[in-house]
Amino acid sequence: MAGYTERDMKMADYVKVAVDAMGGDNAPGEIVKGAVDAVCAEKKIKVFLVGKEEQVKAELSKYTYPQEQVEVVNATEVIAMAEPPVAAIRGKKDSSIVKGLYMVREGKCDAFVSAGSTGAVLAGGQVIVGRSKGVERPPLAPLIPTEKGASLLIDCGANVDAKPSQLVQFAKMGSIYMENVMGIKNPKVGIVNIGAEEEKGNALVKETFPMLKACSDINFIGSIEARDIPAGAADVVVCEAFVGNVVLKLYEGVGSTLIKKVKGGMMVNLRSKIGALLVKPALKQTLKAFDLEQYGGAPLLGLKGLVVKTHGSSKAVEIKNTILQCVTFKEQDINGKIQKVISGAAE
């Protein structure tokens, strides 16, 4: 085709990810390092670091990386964590979050990743990128470690006052994600409850339960209690965002406390130190399986493009893994599959 250069062809082959270089507690240092680690690990990714150009380039100068896979996009403003989300999105058009989201909306990038303001990412994702046809509310859906591998917690922070019909959509979206991203055929779906019996729960759970039970396109196993989640009782853990956020934060707190206690116990005396040396390789592998950082960020499902939110305290390893997970998301066309199922159900 006339005017179609070799560079254009290469660009078409990349999975293009816009990364908010200014978002999070450790920006821009850890964000830039994570982006560099991602492009060094995967040749099919091109990262657009969106943020204050001088600061971003100063961080990039510390590393050796494939230059053609990283580009800096200048954004002069930063949305702070405490700012009112909607006002910030409207008022700071040149912020790293707004510019990154517009890159997805305009098709310049396949995904946007941010460790910045959750409220601004959620509001901007819906207002700028937009919801897929038929999607009532997009949920945040992180992978969490379990005894059997990983489960999808949906929703963990986007919709604290969800309706039953929305939880049903979460279940369907989560099933599509787990089957196509994690390769789990016919994933088990459970709704978080205070007991396994169908008649238990609050009004939301009681109303949602029979609706999930009637869905022929998901593998609904009924209610699961919070203690069943780490055991991997369900592949898709459905709840509204208040419950989901409590589950997620408790996971993080217990995990870090347990690791500290185990490490501390091994340093008590000479015998425990010798024992620690013997079990260190196996223990390191076990503890790694319960490290939330290795699972990357939480996608905001049900949008017209991919938006992924990572923890505000994210270090380079989580940023790297979040960027890498965007490849699978694009290759499996998760957005397209979700839209097909949800819009079909709405008709």
GROMACS .gro file of N, CA, C and O in nm, residues 164-263:
model
  400
  164PRO      N    1  -2.870  -0.650   4.160
  164PRO     CA    2  -2.861  -0.792   4.123
  164PRO      C    3  -2.827  -0.814   3.975
  164PRO      O    4  -2.745  -0.899   3.942
  165SER      N    5  -2.889  -0.737   3.886
  165SER     CA    6  -2.863  -0.753   3.743
  165SER      C    7  -2.717  -0.725   3.710
  165SER      O    8  -2.659  -0.787   3.619
  166GLN      N    9  -2.656  -0.634   3.786
  166GLN     CA   10  -2.515  -0.602   3.764
  166GLN      C   11  -2.425  -0.715   3.811
  166GLN      O   12  -2.326  -0.749   3.746
  167LEU      N   13  -2.459  -0.777   3.924
  167LEU     CA   14  -2.381  -0.891   3.973
  167LEU      C   15  -2.388  -1.008   3.874
  167LEU      O   16  -2.290  -1.081   3.855
  168VAL      N   17  -2.502  -1.024   3.811
  168VAL     CA   18  -2.516  -1.129   3.709
  168VAL      C   19  -2.422  -1.100   3.592
  168VAL      O   20  -2.353  -1.190   3.541
  169GLN      N   21  -2.416  -0.975   3.551
  169GLN     CA   22  -2.321  -0.938   3.445
  169GLN      C   23  -2.177  -0.961   3.489
  169GLN      O   24  -2.094  -1.006   3.409
  170PHE      N   25  -2.146  -0.928   3.615
  170PHE     CA   26  -2.010  -0.952   3.666
  170PHE      C   27  -1.973  -1.099   3.653
  170PHE      O   28  -1.861  -1.134   3.614
  171ALA      N   29  -2.069  -1.185   3.687
  171ALA     CA   30  -2.045  -1.330   3.679
  171ALA      C   31  -2.014  -1.373   3.536
  171ALA      O   32  -1.922  -1.453   3.512
  172LYS      N   33  -2.088  -1.318   3.441
  172LYS     CA   34  -2.067  -1.354   3.300
  172LYS      C   35  -1.933  -1.300   3.248
  172LYS      O   36  -1.859  -1.371   3.180
  173MET      N   37  -1.902  -1.175   3.284
  173MET     CA   38  -1.775  -1.117   3.242
  173MET      C   39  -1.657  -1.193   3.304
  173MET      O   40  -1.557  -1.220   3.236
  174GLY      N   41  -1.671  -1.226   3.432
  174GLY     CA   42  -1.565  -1.299   3.501
  174GLY      C   43  -1.541  -1.437   3.442
  174GLY      O   44  -1.427  -1.483   3.430
  175SER      N   45  -1.648  -1.502   3.400
  175SER     CA   46  -1.637  -1.635   3.338
  175SER      C   47  -1.561  -1.626   3.205
  175SER      O   48  -1.475  -1.709   3.175
  176ILE      N   49  -1.593  -1.524   3.126
  176ILE     CA   50  -1.524  -1.504   2.998
  176ILE      C   51  -1.376  -1.479   3.022
  176ILE      O   52  -1.289  -1.534   2.953
  177TYR      N   53  -1.344  -1.396   3.121
  177TYR     CA   54  -1.205  -1.364   3.154
  177TYR      C   55  -1.128  -1.489   3.195
  177TYR      O   56  -1.019  -1.517   3.144
  178MET      N   57  -1.183  -1.565   3.288
  178MET     CA   58  -1.111  -1.681   3.340
  178MET      C   59  -1.092  -1.790   3.234
  178MET      O   60  -0.990  -1.859   3.232
  179GLU      N   61  -1.191  -1.804   3.146
  179GLU     CA   62  -1.180  -1.907   3.043
  179GLU      C   63  -1.077  -1.868   2.936
  179GLU      O   64  -0.998  -1.952   2.892
  180ASN      N   65  -1.074  -1.741   2.900
  180ASN     CA   66  -0.989  -1.698   2.789
  180ASN      C   67  -0.851  -1.648   2.830
  180ASN      O   68  -0.755  -1.664   2.756
  181VAL      N   69  -0.841  -1.587   2.947
  181VAL     CA   70  -0.712  -1.537   2.994
  181VAL      C   71  -0.638  -1.643   3.076
  181VAL      O   72  -0.518  -1.664   3.059
  182MET      N   73  -0.710  -1.711   3.162
  182MET     CA   74  -0.647  -1.809   3.251
  182MET      C   75  -0.659  -1.953   3.201
  182MET      O   76  -0.601  -2.045   3.259
  183GLY      N   77  -0.738  -1.973   3.094
  183GLY     CA   78  -0.749  -2.106   3.035
  183GLY      C   79  -0.827  -2.207   3.116
  183GLY      O   80  -0.808  -2.328   3.103
  184ILE      N   81  -0.918  -2.160   3.202
  184ILE     CA   82  -1.000  -2.250   3.285
  184ILE      C   83  -1.133  -2.275   3.215
  184ILE      O   84  -1.216  -2.184   3.200
  185LYS      N   85  -1.153  -2.396   3.172
  185LYS     CA   86  -1.277  -2.431   3.103
  185LYS      C   87  -1.394  -2.440   3.202
  185LYS      O   88  -1.381  -2.498   3.309
  186ASN      N   89  -1.506  -2.382   3.163
  186ASN     CA   90  -1.627  -2.385   3.244
  186ASN      C   91  -1.597  -2.342   3.389
  186ASN      O   92  -1.624  -2.417   3.484
  187PRO      N   93  -1.543  -2.223   3.411
  187PRO     CA   94  -1.502  -2.180   3.545
  187PRO      C   95  -1.618  -2.177   3.644
  187PRO      O   96  -1.731  -2.141   3.610
  188LYS      N   97  -1.588  -2.216   3.766
  188LYS     CA   98  -1.688  -2.220   3.873
  188LYS      C   99  -1.713  -2.078   3.925
  188LYS      O  100  -1.620  -2.005   3.956
  189VAL      N  101  -1.840  -2.043   3.935
  189VAL     CA  102  -1.880  -1.910   3.981
  189VAL      C  103  -1.950  -1.921   4.116
  189VAL      O  104  -2.045  -1.999   4.131
  190GLY      N  105  -1.904  -1.843   4.213
  190GLY     CA  106  -1.968  -1.842   4.345
  190GLY      C  107  -1.997  -1.700   4.388
  190GLY      O  108  -1.926  -1.607   4.351
  191ILE      N  109  -2.103  -1.681   4.466
  191ILE     CA  110  -2.134  -1.549   4.520
  191ILE      C  111  -2.097  -1.546   4.667
  191ILE      O  112  -2.127  -1.640   4.742
  192VAL      N  113  -2.028  -1.441   4.710
  192VAL     CA  114  -1.983  -1.431   4.850
  192VAL      C  115  -2.104  -1.412   4.941
  192VAL      O  116  -2.188  -1.325   4.919
  193ASN      N  117  -2.109  -1.495   5.045
  193ASN     CA  118  -2.223  -1.494   5.137
  193ASN      C  119  -2.175  -1.526   5.278
  193ASN      O  120  -2.060  -1.562   5.299
  194ILE      N  121  -2.267  -1.515   5.375
  194ILE     CA  122  -2.232  -1.544   5.515
  194ILE      C  123  -2.265  -1.688   5.551
  194ILE      O  124  -2.255  -1.727   5.667
  195GLY      N  125  -2.300  -1.768   5.453
  195GLY     CA  126  -2.330  -1.909   5.474
  195GLY      C  127  -2.352  -1.974   5.339
  195GLY      O  128  -2.374  -1.906   5.239
  196ALA      N  129  -2.348  -2.106   5.337
  196ALA     CA  130  -2.363  -2.178   5.210
  196ALA      C  131  -2.509  -2.196   5.170
  196ALA      O  132  -2.539  -2.221   5.053
  197GLU      N  133  -2.600  -2.181   5.265
  197GLU     CA  134  -2.741  -2.205   5.237
  197GLU      C  135  -2.801  -2.095   5.150
  197GLU      O  136  -2.768  -1.977   5.164
  198GLU      N  137  -2.890  -2.133   5.061
  198GLU     CA  138  -2.949  -2.039   4.965
  198GLU      C  139  -3.031  -1.930   5.033
  198GLU      O  140  -3.038  -1.817   4.985
  199GLU      N  141  -3.092  -1.961   5.147
  199GLU     CA  142  -3.180  -1.864   5.212
  199GLU      C  143  -3.102  -1.760   5.294
  199GLU      O  144  -3.161  -1.664   5.345
  200LYS      N  145  -2.972  -1.776   5.307
  200LYS     CA  146  -2.892  -1.681   5.386
  200LYS      C  147  -2.850  -1.561   5.303
  200LYS      O  148  -2.856  -1.563   5.181
  201GLY      N  149  -2.803  -1.457   5.374
  201GLY     CA  150  -2.749  -1.341   5.306
  201GLY      C  151  -2.835  -1.216   5.320
  201GLY      O  152  -2.946  -1.220   5.373
  202ASN      N  153  -2.782  -1.104   5.270
  202ASN     CA  154  -2.859  -0.980   5.271
  202ASN      C  155  -2.953  -0.976   5.151
  202ASN      O  156  -2.958  -1.070   5.071
  203ALA      N  157  -3.025  -0.868   5.138
  203ALA     CA  158  -3.127  -0.858   5.032
  203ALA      C  159  -3.065  -0.872   4.893
  203ALA      O  160  -3.122  -0.936   4.804
  204LEU      N  161  -2.946  -0.812   4.874
  204LEU     CA  162  -2.880  -0.817   4.744
  204LEU      C  163  -2.845  -0.961   4.706
  204LEU      O  164  -2.873  -1.006   4.594
  205VAL      N  165  -2.785  -1.033   4.798
  205VAL     CA  166  -2.744  -1.171   4.770
  205VAL      C  167  -2.867  -1.260   4.749
  205VAL      O  168  -2.869  -1.343   4.656
  206LYS      N  169  -2.968  -1.245   4.832
  206LYS     CA  170  -3.089  -1.327   4.821
  206LYS      C  171  -3.159  -1.307   4.686
  206LYS      O  172  -3.214  -1.401   4.629
  207GLU      N  173  -3.157  -1.183   4.637
  207GLU     CA  174  -3.222  -1.154   4.509
  207GLU      C  175  -3.137  -1.200   4.391
  207GLU      O  176  -3.189  -1.242   4.288
  208THR      N  177  -3.005  -1.192   4.409
  208THR     CA  178  -2.914  -1.228   4.299
  208THR      C  179  -2.902  -1.379   4.281
  208THR      O  180  -2.889  -1.428   4.168
  209PHE      N  181  -2.905  -1.453   4.390
  209PHE     CA  182  -2.883  -1.598   4.389
  209PHE      C  183  -2.969  -1.671   4.285
  209PHE      O  184  -2.914  -1.743   4.199
  210PRO      N  185  -3.101  -1.656   4.288
  210PRO     CA  186  -3.183  -1.729   4.189
  210PRO      C  187  -3.158  -1.684   4.046
  210PRO      O  188  -3.173  -1.763   3.951
  211MET      N  189  -3.117  -1.557   4.028
  211MET     CA  190  -3.087  -1.508   3.894
  211MET      C  191  -2.961  -1.575   3.838
  211MET      O  192  -2.955  -1.612   3.720
  212LEU      N  193  -2.862  -1.592   3.924
  212LEU     CA  194  -2.740  -1.662   3.883
  212LEU      C  195  -2.768  -1.809   3.857
  212LEU      O  196  -2.717  -1.869   3.762
  213LYS      N  197  -2.853  -1.866   3.942
  213LYS     CA  198  -2.890  -2.007   3.929
  213LYS      C  199  -2.960  -2.034   3.796
  213LYS      O  200  -2.947  -2.143   3.738
  214ALA      N  201  -3.030  -1.933   3.747
  214ALA     CA  202  -3.107  -1.951   3.622
  214ALA      C  203  -3.021  -1.928   3.497
  214ALA      O  204  -3.068  -1.953   3.385
  215CYS      N  205  -2.898  -1.883   3.514
  215CYS     CA  206  -2.810  -1.856   3.399
  215CYS      C  207  -2.752  -1.986   3.344
  215CYS      O  208  -2.674  -2.053   3.413
  216SER      N  209  -2.787  -2.018   3.222
  216SER     CA  210  -2.737  -2.142   3.162
  216SER      C  211  -2.596  -2.128   3.106
  216SER      O  212  -2.530  -2.227   3.076
  217ASP      N  213  -2.549  -2.002   3.091
  217ASP     CA  214  -2.418  -1.980   3.030
  217ASP      C  215  -2.305  -1.963   3.130
  217ASP      O  216  -2.193  -1.928   3.093
  218ILE      N  217  -2.334  -1.984   3.260
  218ILE     CA  218  -2.227  -1.984   3.360
  218ILE      C  219  -2.239  -2.108   3.449
  218ILE      O  220  -2.347  -2.166   3.462
  219ASN      N  221  -2.127  -2.146   3.509
  219ASN     CA  222  -2.123  -2.264   3.597
  219ASN      C  223  -2.137  -2.218   3.742
  219ASN      O  224  -2.038  -2.210   3.816
  220PHE      N  225  -2.260  -2.184   3.781
  220PHE     CA  226  -2.285  -2.129   3.915
  220PHE      C  227  -2.289  -2.241   4.018
  220PHE      O  228  -2.368  -2.335   4.006
  221ILE      N  229  -2.206  -2.231   4.122
  221ILE     CA  230  -2.198  -2.335   4.226
  221ILE      C  231  -2.266  -2.294   4.356
  221ILE      O  232  -2.267  -2.370   4.453
  222GLY      N  233  -2.322  -2.171   4.360
  222GLY     CA  234  -2.392  -2.126   4.480
  222GLY      C  235  -2.311  -2.029   4.563
  222GLY      O  236  -2.219  -1.963   4.514
  223SER      N  237  -2.345  -2.022   4.692
  223SER     CA  238  -2.278  -1.930   4.783
  223SER      C  239  -2.145  -1.987   4.831
  223SER      O  240  -2.131  -2.108   4.848
  224ILE      N  241  -2.049  -1.896   4.851
  224ILE     CA  242  -1.922  -1.935   4.915
  224ILE      C  243  -1.893  -1.836   5.027
  224ILE      O  244  -1.921  -1.717   5.017
  225GLU      N  245  -1.839  -1.888   5.136
  225GLU     CA  246  -1.800  -1.802   5.247
  225GLU      C  247  -1.658  -1.752   5.224
  225GLU      O  248  -1.581  -1.811   5.148
  226ALA      N  249  -1.624  -1.644   5.293
  226ALA     CA  250  -1.492  -1.582   5.274
  226ALA      C  251  -1.378  -1.681   5.299
  226ALA      O  252  -1.276  -1.678   5.231
  227ARG      N  253  -1.397  -1.771   5.395
  227ARG     CA  254  -1.290  -1.867   5.427
  227ARG      C  255  -1.266  -1.967   5.314
  227ARG      O  256  -1.161  -2.030   5.307
  228ASP      N  257  -1.365  -1.980   5.224
  228ASP     CA  258  -1.350  -2.074   5.111
  228ASP      C  259  -1.272  -2.014   4.995
  228ASP      O  260  -1.226  -2.087   4.907
  229ILE      N  261  -1.257  -1.882   4.994
  229ILE     CA  262  -1.191  -1.816   4.881
  229ILE      C  263  -1.044  -1.857   4.867
  229ILE      O  264  -1.001  -1.895   4.758
  230PRO      N  265  -0.963  -1.852   4.975
  230PRO     CA  266  -0.822  -1.892   4.960
  230PRO      C  267  -0.804  -2.038   4.920
  230PRO      O  268  -0.700  -2.075   4.863
  231ALA      N  269  -0.902  -2.120   4.948
  231ALA     CA  270  -0.894  -2.261   4.911
  231ALA      C  271  -0.926  -2.284   4.763
  231ALA      O  272  -0.911  -2.394   4.711
  232GLY      N  273  -0.971  -2.179   4.694
  232GLY     CA  274  -1.002  -2.192   4.552
  232GLY      C  275  -1.135  -2.256   4.525
  232GLY      O  276  -1.153  -2.323   4.423
  233ALA      N  277  -1.233  -2.234   4.614
  233ALA     CA  278  -1.366  -2.295   4.599
  233ALA      C  279  -1.435  -2.250   4.471
  233ALA      O  280  -1.514  -2.325   4.413
  234ALA      N  281  -1.407  -2.128   4.428
  234ALA     CA  282  -1.467  -2.076   4.304
  234ALA      C  283  -1.359  -2.009   4.220
  234ALA      O  284  -1.265  -1.950   4.273
  235ASP      N  285  -1.372  -2.018   4.089
  235ASP     CA  286  -1.279  -1.951   3.998
  235ASP      C  287  -1.317  -1.804   3.980
  235ASP      O  288  -1.231  -1.719   3.958
  236VAL      N  289  -1.446  -1.777   3.989
  236VAL     CA  290  -1.498  -1.640   3.979
  236VAL      C  291  -1.573  -1.610   4.107
  236VAL      O  292  -1.673  -1.675   4.138
  237VAL      N  293  -1.524  -1.513   4.183
  237VAL     CA  294  -1.583  -1.478   4.313
  237VAL      C  295  -1.661  -1.349   4.295
  237VAL      O  296  -1.605  -1.241   4.277
  238VAL      N  297  -1.794  -1.360   4.300
  238VAL     CA  298  -1.883  -1.247   4.270
  238VAL      C  299  -1.928  -1.177   4.398
  238VAL      O  300  -1.971  -1.242   4.493
  239CYS      N  301  -1.919  -1.044   4.398
  239CYS     CA  302  -1.967  -0.964   4.511
  239CYS      C  303  -1.975  -0.818   4.469
  239CYS      O  304  -1.920  -0.780   4.366
  240GLU      N  305  -2.042  -0.736   4.549
  240GLU     CA  306  -2.038  -0.593   4.521
  240GLU      C  307  -1.908  -0.538   4.578
  240GLU      O  308  -1.841  -0.603   4.656
  241ALA      N  309  -1.874  -0.415   4.538
  241ALA     CA  310  -1.739  -0.363   4.561
  241ALA      C  311  -1.702  -0.344   4.708
  241ALA      O  312  -1.585  -0.355   4.743
  242PHE      N  313  -1.799  -0.316   4.794
  242PHE     CA  314  -1.766  -0.297   4.935
  242PHE      C  315  -1.710  -0.426   4.993
  242PHE      O  316  -1.604  -0.429   5.055
  243VAL      N  317  -1.782  -0.536   4.970
  243VAL     CA  318  -1.737  -0.667   5.019
  243VAL      C  319  -1.606  -0.706   4.951
  243VAL      O  320  -1.511  -0.753   5.015
  244GLY      N  321  -1.599  -0.686   4.819
  244GLY     CA  322  -1.480  -0.724   4.744
  244GLY      C  323  -1.356  -0.651   4.789
  244GLY      O  324  -1.247  -0.710   4.798
  245ASN      N  325  -1.370  -0.523   4.821
  245ASN     CA  326  -1.255  -0.445   4.865
  245ASN      C  327  -1.208  -0.490   5.002
  245ASN      O  328  -1.087  -0.496   5.029
  246VAL      N  329  -1.303  -0.525   5.089
  246VAL     CA  330  -1.266  -0.577   5.222
  246VAL      C  331  -1.190  -0.709   5.207
  246VAL      O  332  -1.087  -0.732   5.272
  247VAL      N  333  -1.240  -0.797   5.120
  247VAL     CA  334  -1.174  -0.925   5.095
  247VAL      C  335  -1.031  -0.903   5.044
  247VAL      O  336  -0.935  -0.963   5.093
  248LEU      N  337  -1.017  -0.815   4.946
  248LEU     CA  338  -0.887  -0.789   4.886
  248LEU      C  339  -0.787  -0.731   4.987
  248LEU      O  340  -0.673  -0.777   4.997
  249LYS      N  341  -0.831  -0.632   5.065
  249LYS     CA  342  -0.741  -0.568   5.161
  249LYS      C  343  -0.704  -0.664   5.275
  249LYS      O  344  -0.592  -0.660   5.326
  250LEU      N  345  -0.799  -0.749   5.315
  250LEU     CA  346  -0.768  -0.848   5.418
  250LEU      C  347  -0.665  -0.947   5.366
  250LEU      O  348  -0.571  -0.987   5.436
  251TYR      N  349  -0.682  -0.987   5.241
  251TYR     CA  350  -0.586  -1.076   5.173
  251TYR      C  351  -0.446  -1.017   5.182
  251TYR      O  352  -0.350  -1.083   5.220
  252GLU      N  353  -0.436  -0.889   5.142
  252GLU     CA  354  -0.306  -0.822   5.140
  252GLU      C  355  -0.245  -0.814   5.280
  252GLU      O  356  -0.126  -0.842   5.299
  253GLY      N  357  -0.329  -0.778   5.378
  253GLY     CA  358  -0.280  -0.763   5.515
  253GLY      C  359  -0.235  -0.894   5.577
  253GLY      O  360  -0.126  -0.902   5.637
  254VAL      N  361  -0.318  -0.996   5.563
  254VAL     CA  362  -0.283  -1.128   5.619
  254VAL      C  363  -0.159  -1.184   5.550
  254VAL      O  364  -0.070  -1.240   5.615
  255GLY      N  365  -0.152  -1.168   5.418
  255GLY     CA  366  -0.039  -1.221   5.343
  255GLY      C  367   0.093  -1.161   5.388
  255GLY      O  368   0.190  -1.232   5.417
  256SER      N  369   0.099  -1.026   5.398
  256SER     CA  370   0.224  -0.961   5.438
  256SER      C  371   0.259  -0.991   5.583
  256SER      O  372   0.376  -1.010   5.616
  257THR      N  373   0.157  -0.998   5.670
  257THR     CA  374   0.182  -1.030   5.811
  257THR      C  375   0.234  -1.172   5.827
  257THR      O  376   0.329  -1.197   5.904
  258LEU      N  377   0.175  -1.265   5.754
  258LEU     CA  378   0.217  -1.405   5.762
  258LEU      C  379   0.362  -1.422   5.717
  258LEU      O  380   0.441  -1.492   5.781
  259ILE      N  381   0.398  -1.354   5.608
  259ILE     CA  382   0.535  -1.363   5.557
  259ILE      C  383   0.634  -1.307   5.660
  259ILE      O  384   0.739  -1.366   5.686
  260LYS      N  385   0.599  -1.195   5.724
  260LYS     CA  386   0.686  -1.136   5.826
  260LYS      C  387   0.702  -1.230   5.946
  260LYS      O  388   0.812  -1.246   5.999
  261LYS      N  389   0.591  -1.293   5.988
  261LYS     CA  390   0.597  -1.384   6.103
  261LYS      C  391   0.680  -1.508   6.072
  261LYS      O  392   0.757  -1.554   6.156
  262VAL      N  393   0.665  -1.561   5.952
  262VAL     CA  394   0.742  -1.679   5.912
  262VAL      C  395   0.891  -1.646   5.909
  262VAL      O  396   0.974  -1.720   5.963
  263LYS      N  397   0.925  -1.534   5.848
  263LYS     CA  398   1.066  -1.493   5.841
  263LYS      C  399   1.123  -1.465   5.979
  263LYS      O  400   1.237  -1.502   6.009
   0.00000   0.00000   0.00000
